[in-house]
Structures are given as C-alpha cells and as structure tokens.
Coordinates of C-alpha atoms in Angstrom, one line a residue:
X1 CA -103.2 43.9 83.5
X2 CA -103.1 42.1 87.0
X3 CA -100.7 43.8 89.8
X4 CA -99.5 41.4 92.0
X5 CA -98.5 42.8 96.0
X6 CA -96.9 40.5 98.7
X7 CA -96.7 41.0 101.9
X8 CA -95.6 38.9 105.3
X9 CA -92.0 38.1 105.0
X10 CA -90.0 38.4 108.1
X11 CA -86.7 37.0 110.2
X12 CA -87.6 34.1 112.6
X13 CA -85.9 31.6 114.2
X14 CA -86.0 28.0 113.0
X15 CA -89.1 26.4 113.9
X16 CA -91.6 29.6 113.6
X17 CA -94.2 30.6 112.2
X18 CA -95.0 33.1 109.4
X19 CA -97.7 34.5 107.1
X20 CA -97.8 35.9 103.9
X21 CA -100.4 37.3 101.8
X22 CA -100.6 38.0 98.2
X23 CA -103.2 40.7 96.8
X24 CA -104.4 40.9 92.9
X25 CA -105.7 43.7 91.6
X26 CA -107.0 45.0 88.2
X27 CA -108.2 42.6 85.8
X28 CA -109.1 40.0 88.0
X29 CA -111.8 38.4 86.4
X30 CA -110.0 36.4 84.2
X31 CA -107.4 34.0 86.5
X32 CA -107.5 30.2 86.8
X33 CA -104.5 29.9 89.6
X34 CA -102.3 31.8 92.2
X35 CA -99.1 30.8 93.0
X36 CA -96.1 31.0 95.0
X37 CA -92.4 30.7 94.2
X38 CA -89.3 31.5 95.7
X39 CA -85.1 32.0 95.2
X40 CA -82.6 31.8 97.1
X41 CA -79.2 33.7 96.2
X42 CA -77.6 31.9 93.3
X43 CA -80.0 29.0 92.8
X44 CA -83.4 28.7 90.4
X45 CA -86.6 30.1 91.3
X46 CA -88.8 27.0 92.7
X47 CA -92.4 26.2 93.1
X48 CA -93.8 26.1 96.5
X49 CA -97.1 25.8 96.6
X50 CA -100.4 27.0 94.1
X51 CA -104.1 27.2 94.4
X52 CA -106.8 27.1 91.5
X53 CA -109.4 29.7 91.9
X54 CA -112.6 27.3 90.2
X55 CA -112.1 24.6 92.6
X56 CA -109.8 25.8 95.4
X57 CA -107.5 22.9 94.8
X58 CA -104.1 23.0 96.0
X59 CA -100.8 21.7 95.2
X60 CA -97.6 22.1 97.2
X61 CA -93.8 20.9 96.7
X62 CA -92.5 18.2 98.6
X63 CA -90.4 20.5 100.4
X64 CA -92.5 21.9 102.2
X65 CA -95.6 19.5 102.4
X66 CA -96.9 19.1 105.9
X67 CA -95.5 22.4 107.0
X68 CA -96.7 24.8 104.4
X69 CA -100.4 25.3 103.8
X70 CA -101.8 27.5 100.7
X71 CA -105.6 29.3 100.9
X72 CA -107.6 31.6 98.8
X73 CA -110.1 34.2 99.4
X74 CA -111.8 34.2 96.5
X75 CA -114.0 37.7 97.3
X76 CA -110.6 39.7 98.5
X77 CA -108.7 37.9 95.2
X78 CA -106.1 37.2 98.2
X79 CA -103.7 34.2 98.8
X80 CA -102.1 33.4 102.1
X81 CA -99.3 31.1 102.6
X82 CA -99.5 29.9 106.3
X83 CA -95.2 28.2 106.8
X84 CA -95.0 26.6 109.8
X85 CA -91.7 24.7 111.0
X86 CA -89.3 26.7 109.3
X87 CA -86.1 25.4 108.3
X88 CA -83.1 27.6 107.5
X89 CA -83.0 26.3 104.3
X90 CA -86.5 28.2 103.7
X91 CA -84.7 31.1 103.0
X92 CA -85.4 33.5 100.3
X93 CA -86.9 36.0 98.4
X94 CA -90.4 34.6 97.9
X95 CA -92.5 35.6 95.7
X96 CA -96.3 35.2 94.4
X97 CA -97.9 34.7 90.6
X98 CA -100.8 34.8 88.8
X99 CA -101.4 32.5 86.4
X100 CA -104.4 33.3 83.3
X101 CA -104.8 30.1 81.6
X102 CA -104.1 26.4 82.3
X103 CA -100.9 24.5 81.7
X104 CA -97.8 23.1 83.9
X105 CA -99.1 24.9 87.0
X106 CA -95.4 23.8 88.7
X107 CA -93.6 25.7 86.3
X108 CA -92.7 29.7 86.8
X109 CA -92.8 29.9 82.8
X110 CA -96.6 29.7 82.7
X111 CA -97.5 32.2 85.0
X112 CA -98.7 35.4 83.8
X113 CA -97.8 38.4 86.4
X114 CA -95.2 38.3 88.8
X115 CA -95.1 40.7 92.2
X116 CA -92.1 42.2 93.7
X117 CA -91.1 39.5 95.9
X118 CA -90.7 39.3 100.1
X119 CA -88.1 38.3 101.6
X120 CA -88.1 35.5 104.5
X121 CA -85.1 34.5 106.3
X122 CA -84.9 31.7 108.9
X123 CA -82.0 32.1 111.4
X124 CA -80.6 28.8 113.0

C-alpha cells in the first residue's frame, strides 16, 4: 500500500502564488508517476499536471501551462506543485496520485492511490 498526504492549499487573491506538496509513503519502491488532479463543485475531476519518477519528465494541462510548474524529489518521494498566476477559475479541491504502472498518465482511472485532497480557492 502507498498513502498519499497533500498539503499547501490556501485562499489567495487572483494573481498569487501557492505551493503544494504531496508526500508518499509505504511501498514506495514500486511507482512510475505522481500526479495531480483537481474538482471543482459539480464538474469532473481534471488532470493538471504529472511527473515520472525514471526520468523526471513532466506533463501539464493546457490550462495551466506557463503558470503551473510540477517537481519531484525523488529521495523525500515528494511532489510540489509550484501555481503561479492564479485565476479564479483555479478553484478546487485538488488533489495528488500515485500512479504504479504505465498507461494514459492524463487519465484519473489509471492512477493507483489517491490522498485526501486540499482545497485551493482564488478570490477575484
């Protein structure tokens, strides 16, 4: 089993700045990608951005490309997500994913353990 803790979210006014971080713990070993997702109240959870552990690459929605930046530390099994520029329509509950083995890494269905979720709201 991996546990999955997020951490970071926050109110701030359009056009701050926040950081969240996203711990996994337990069986670690075996991971090939970290993700993170997010809803907002009655619409789909969405990708926003994901990282692959063997090569650090990264992949990010066109949302938020440009102001959102994904990193890994691979020794702390830790994921930030660095959101610059927020819009109000970054709202939501936000959460992060780890993924075990390879597939659609844009897709929510393929990842593996889920945390709790934090909550980030952008006032206008």
């Amino acid at each position: 089993q991996v546990q999955v803790i997020e951490s970071g979210g926050g109110l701030v006014q359009a056009g701050g700045s926040l950081r969240l971080s996203c711990a996994a713990s337990g069986r670690t070993s075996r991971r090939y990608a970290m993700g993170w997702f997010r809803q907002a109240p009655g619409k789909e959870r969405e990708f926003v951005a994901a990282i692959t552990w063997a090569n650090g690459n990264t992949y990010a929605a066109d949302s938020v490309k440009g102001r959102f930046t994904i990193s890994g530390d691979n020794a702390k099994n830790t994921v930030y997500l660095q959101m610059n520029s927020l819009k109000p329509e970054d709202t939501a509950l936000y959460y992060c994913a780890a993924k075990i083995y390879l597939g659609n890494i844009y897709s929510p269905t393929t990842y593996d353990y889920w945390g709790q979720g934090t909550q980030v709201t952008v006032s206008s």
